[in-house]
Amino acid sequence: MLYVVLVLVLVAAGLVVAGLITANTLWAWVSVGVSVLAGLVMLAEWLRRRKQAAVAAGKPAAVSAEDEPEDDEKLKAELNPDTVEGEVAGELPVDEPVEEPAAEPVTEPAATEPTAVLPAPDDEQPEEPAAVAETGDPGEEDTDAADLLIVAELDVEVLVVDEYPRYHLAECAWLTDRETIPIAVAEARDLGFTPCSRCTPDAHLAATHRETTKTP
């Protein structure tokens, strides 16, 4: 509605300018009529908004009047709490105590004497498991300096295992179920192999060499 009033005011101003330019009073009277019309439109808009404000102000008053009985009841309930509690208590049934059944005595089982475990006779003794190849690398033999000089010149064959740094005698228990490679002891020394601490090849080979080289 305000946009309409603004348009009418602009039209009236245009008509006034046109009347001044043309010196024609008709445009001036038309401008006056447009201005009066704009004033009537503004008055109608003001009356409409006033009516809406009056209606909006009357609604909360009606709502508050409807809520007054509920507020009175709440106020009475707050002033007389004993009456309300008595009414609620009278509506709810009182639970009667329930008797719990007596617990039955628990009887403990009689203690049993442990039975002695007799050893199995000699004929029924479990068999010892068969020897299994040992894992890991055995230690290095601590070779005497004199034995080392003898072994370094011998061509006696010893056994080595691939990817292991020790050389062994043929009867070494560590060689069980392993693939061996025969090689001369002097060559094994040159290749960086060291004697096994389990079968002590340097001590055996040096002792054997001394016995064979003794003069009768």
Short mmCIF file of C-alpha atoms in Angstrom, two decimals:
data_model
loop_
_atom_site.label_atom_id
_atom_site.label_comp_id
_atom_site.label_asym_id
_atom_site.label_seq_id
_atom_site.Cartn_x
_atom_site.Cartn_y
_atom_site.Cartn_z
CA MET A 1 0.00 0.00 0.00
CA LEU A 2 2.83 2.41 0.72
CA TYR A 3 4.15 1.80 -2.79
CA VAL A 4 0.80 2.98 -4.22
CA VAL A 5 0.95 6.18 -2.14
CA LEU A 6 4.50 6.80 -3.33
CA VAL A 7 3.46 6.40 -6.97
CA LEU A 8 0.53 8.78 -6.52
CA VAL A 9 2.81 11.41 -4.94
CA LEU A 10 5.24 11.14 -7.84
CA VAL A 11 2.37 11.49 -10.34
CA ALA A 12 1.05 14.60 -8.52
CA ALA A 13 4.52 16.14 -8.55
CA GLY A 14 4.81 15.43 -12.29
CA LEU A 15 1.46 17.03 -12.95
CA VAL A 16 2.44 20.16 -10.99
CA VAL A 17 5.61 20.46 -13.07
CA ALA A 18 3.60 19.99 -16.26
CA GLY A 19 1.09 22.69 -15.20
CA LEU A 20 3.91 25.15 -14.47
CA ILE A 21 5.57 24.49 -17.80
CA THR A 22 2.40 24.71 -19.90
CA ALA A 23 0.66 27.36 -17.74
CA ASN A 24 -2.44 25.19 -17.83
CA THR A 25 -4.52 25.07 -14.63
CA LEU A 26 -6.04 21.72 -15.58
CA TRP A 27 -2.84 19.91 -14.74
CA ALA A 28 -2.75 21.67 -11.39
CA TRP A 29 -6.28 20.56 -10.48
CA VAL A 30 -5.51 17.01 -11.56
CA SER A 31 -2.38 17.11 -9.36
CA VAL A 32 -4.54 18.25 -6.42
CA GLY A 33 -6.95 15.33 -7.00
CA VAL A 34 -4.10 12.83 -7.15
CA SER A 35 -2.69 14.26 -3.92
CA VAL A 36 -6.11 13.94 -2.20
CA LEU A 37 -6.34 10.35 -3.43
CA ALA A 38 -2.89 9.60 -2.01
CA GLY A 39 -4.00 11.08 1.34
CA LEU A 40 -7.14 8.90 1.39
CA VAL A 41 -5.04 5.80 0.65
CA MET A 42 -2.69 6.64 3.52
CA LEU A 43 -5.67 7.14 5.86
CA ALA A 44 -7.17 3.78 4.88
CA GLU A 45 -3.81 2.06 5.50
CA TRP A 46 -3.50 3.68 8.94
CA LEU A 47 -7.03 2.59 9.93
CA ARG A 48 -6.35 -0.98 8.76
CA ARG A 49 -3.14 -1.27 10.78
CA ARG A 50 -4.84 0.16 13.88
CA LYS A 51 -7.57 -2.44 13.59
CA GLN A 52 -5.03 -5.25 13.27
CA ALA A 53 -3.17 -3.99 16.33
CA ALA A 54 -6.42 -3.93 18.35
CA VAL A 55 -7.24 -7.51 17.31
CA ALA A 56 -3.73 -8.70 18.18
CA ALA A 57 -3.94 -7.05 21.61
CA GLY A 58 -7.31 -8.67 22.36
CA LYS A 59 -6.17 -12.30 21.74
CA PRO A 60 -3.71 -12.61 24.67
CA ALA A 61 -6.36 -11.19 27.01
CA ALA A 62 -8.82 -13.89 25.96
CA VAL A 63 -6.22 -16.61 26.34
CA SER A 64 -5.25 -15.44 29.80
CA ALA A 65 -8.94 -15.41 30.83
CA GLU A 66 -9.30 -19.04 29.76
CA ASP A 67 -6.21 -20.06 31.72
CA GLU A 68 -7.43 -18.46 34.95
CA PRO A 69 -9.43 -21.54 36.16
CA GLU A 70 -6.38 -23.79 35.72
CA ASP A 71 -4.21 -21.31 37.62
CA ASP A 72 -6.80 -21.23 40.43
CA GLU A 73 -6.74 -25.01 40.67
CA LYS A 74 -2.95 -25.05 40.79
CA LEU A 75 -2.97 -22.38 43.50
CA LYS A 76 -5.47 -24.39 45.59
CA ALA A 77 -3.35 -27.51 45.19
CA GLU A 78 -0.27 -25.67 46.40
CA LEU A 79 -2.14 -24.23 49.41
CA ASN A 80 -3.60 -27.65 50.43
CA PRO A 81 -0.91 -30.27 49.68
CA ASP A 82 -2.29 -32.69 52.29
CA THR A 83 -5.64 -32.94 50.50
CA VAL A 84 -4.01 -33.70 47.14
CA GLU A 85 -1.66 -36.26 48.63
CA GLY A 86 -4.59 -37.93 50.45
CA GLU A 87 -6.60 -38.19 47.25
CA VAL A 88 -3.70 -39.69 45.32
CA ALA A 89 -2.87 -42.05 48.15
CA GLY A 90 -6.49 -43.20 48.31
CA GLU A 91 -6.49 -44.10 44.61
CA LEU A 92 -3.32 -46.20 44.68
CA PRO A 93 -3.57 -49.74 46.19
CA VAL A 94 -1.23 -50.59 49.02
CA ASP A 95 1.08 -53.49 48.21
CA GLU A 96 0.97 -56.27 50.76
CA PRO A 97 4.31 -57.70 51.89
CA VAL A 98 5.22 -60.89 50.09
CA GLU A 99 6.75 -63.65 52.15
CA GLU A 100 9.98 -64.98 50.71
CA PRO A 101 10.43 -68.77 50.72
CA ALA A 102 12.86 -70.08 53.26
CA ALA A 103 16.26 -70.92 51.81
CA GLU A 104 17.04 -74.60 51.78
CA PRO A 105 20.27 -75.59 53.51
CA VAL A 106 23.07 -76.41 51.11
CA THR A 107 24.82 -79.69 51.82
CA GLU A 108 28.50 -79.79 50.98
CA PRO A 109 29.78 -82.94 49.29
CA ALA A 110 31.88 -85.22 51.44
CA ALA A 111 35.59 -84.83 50.98
CA THR A 112 37.13 -87.66 48.99
CA GLU A 113 40.57 -88.94 49.72
CA PRO A 114 43.06 -88.55 46.87
CA THR A 115 43.85 -91.79 45.14
CA ALA A 116 47.47 -92.69 44.90
CA VAL A 117 48.90 -93.00 41.40
CA LEU A 118 50.94 -96.14 41.06
CA PRO A 119 53.93 -96.09 38.73
CA ALA A 120 53.58 -98.11 35.60
CA PRO A 121 55.52 -101.40 35.44
CA ASP A 122 58.78 -101.53 33.59
CA ASP A 123 57.17 -103.30 30.64
CA GLU A 124 54.68 -100.45 30.17
CA GLN A 125 57.14 -97.55 30.42
CA PRO A 126 56.69 -95.12 27.49
CA GLU A 127 59.28 -95.36 24.80
CA GLU A 128 61.74 -92.50 24.53
CA PRO A 129 61.32 -90.46 21.36
CA ALA A 130 63.79 -90.99 18.61
CA ALA A 131 66.65 -88.54 18.32
CA VAL A 132 65.73 -85.43 16.41
CA ALA A 133 68.16 -83.21 14.59
CA GLU A 134 69.25 -80.31 16.79
CA THR A 135 68.54 -76.80 15.60
CA GLY A 136 70.93 -73.89 15.84
CA ASP A 137 74.64 -73.69 15.31
CA PRO A 138 76.99 -75.46 17.81
CA GLY A 139 79.76 -73.54 19.49
CA GLU A 140 83.34 -73.26 18.29
CA GLU A 141 86.01 -75.60 19.64
CA ASP A 142 88.78 -73.97 21.66
CA THR A 143 91.71 -75.37 19.69
CA ASP A 144 95.17 -75.58 21.23
CA ALA A 145 97.88 -73.69 19.36
CA ALA A 146 99.96 -76.87 18.82
CA ASP A 147 96.91 -78.74 17.47
CA LEU A 148 96.13 -75.81 15.19
CA LEU A 149 99.56 -76.01 13.54
CA ILE A 150 99.07 -79.72 12.87
CA VAL A 151 95.49 -79.44 11.57
CA ALA A 152 96.37 -76.57 9.22
CA GLU A 153 98.65 -78.95 7.23
CA LEU A 154 96.36 -82.04 7.15
CA ASP A 155 94.38 -83.26 4.16
CA VAL A 156 92.01 -85.35 6.28
CA GLU A 157 88.41 -85.07 5.19
CA VAL A 158 85.84 -83.38 7.45
CA LEU A 159 82.18 -82.56 6.87
CA VAL A 160 80.51 -79.15 6.57
CA VAL A 161 76.86 -78.11 6.21
CA ASP A 162 75.78 -75.40 3.81
CA GLU A 163 75.15 -72.00 5.48
CA TYR A 164 76.74 -73.15 8.80
CA PRO A 165 80.28 -72.02 9.83
CA ARG A 166 81.50 -75.24 11.58
CA TYR A 167 83.24 -78.35 10.27
CA HIS A 168 82.62 -81.71 11.93
CA LEU A 169 83.74 -85.29 12.18
CA ALA A 170 81.57 -87.92 10.52
CA GLU A 171 80.31 -89.24 13.88
CA CYS A 172 79.12 -85.81 15.15
CA ALA A 173 75.57 -86.06 16.55
CA TRP A 174 74.73 -82.57 15.30
CA LEU A 175 74.87 -83.83 11.68
CA THR A 176 71.78 -86.05 12.14
CA ASP A 177 69.39 -85.74 9.14
CA ARG A 178 71.49 -82.98 7.57
CA GLU A 179 73.05 -82.89 4.12
CA THR A 180 76.83 -82.68 4.48
CA ILE A 181 79.65 -81.71 2.13
CA PRO A 182 83.04 -83.50 2.46
CA ILE A 183 86.06 -81.20 2.37
CA ALA A 184 89.70 -81.31 3.50
CA VAL A 185 90.26 -79.80 6.94
CA ALA A 186 93.02 -77.49 5.68
CA GLU A 187 90.75 -76.22 2.90
CA ALA A 188 87.89 -75.77 5.38
CA ARG A 189 90.19 -73.62 7.51
CA ASP A 190 91.17 -71.56 4.47
CA LEU A 191 87.50 -71.00 3.60
CA GLY A 192 86.77 -69.65 7.09
CA PHE A 193 85.15 -72.70 8.68
CA THR A 194 85.84 -73.30 12.39
CA PRO A 195 85.80 -76.56 14.40
CA CYS A 196 82.66 -77.80 16.14
CA SER A 197 82.65 -77.81 19.96
CA ARG A 198 80.48 -80.96 20.04
CA CYS A 199 82.77 -83.38 18.19
CA THR A 200 86.09 -81.42 18.66
CA PRO A 201 87.59 -82.32 15.27
CA ASP A 202 90.88 -80.45 15.79
CA ALA A 203 91.72 -82.32 18.98
CA HIS A 204 90.85 -85.74 17.46
CA LEU A 205 92.68 -85.14 14.21
CA ALA A 206 95.77 -83.80 15.98
CA ALA A 207 95.83 -86.77 18.40
CA THR A 208 95.40 -89.25 15.54
CA HIS A 209 98.19 -87.59 13.59
CA ARG A 210 100.56 -87.78 16.58
CA GLU A 211 99.88 -91.48 17.06
CA THR A 212 100.51 -92.29 13.42
CA THR A 213 103.73 -90.32 13.29
CA LYS A 214 105.33 -91.91 16.39
CA THR A 215 108.48 -93.81 15.73
CA PRO A 216 108.38 -97.50 16.74
#
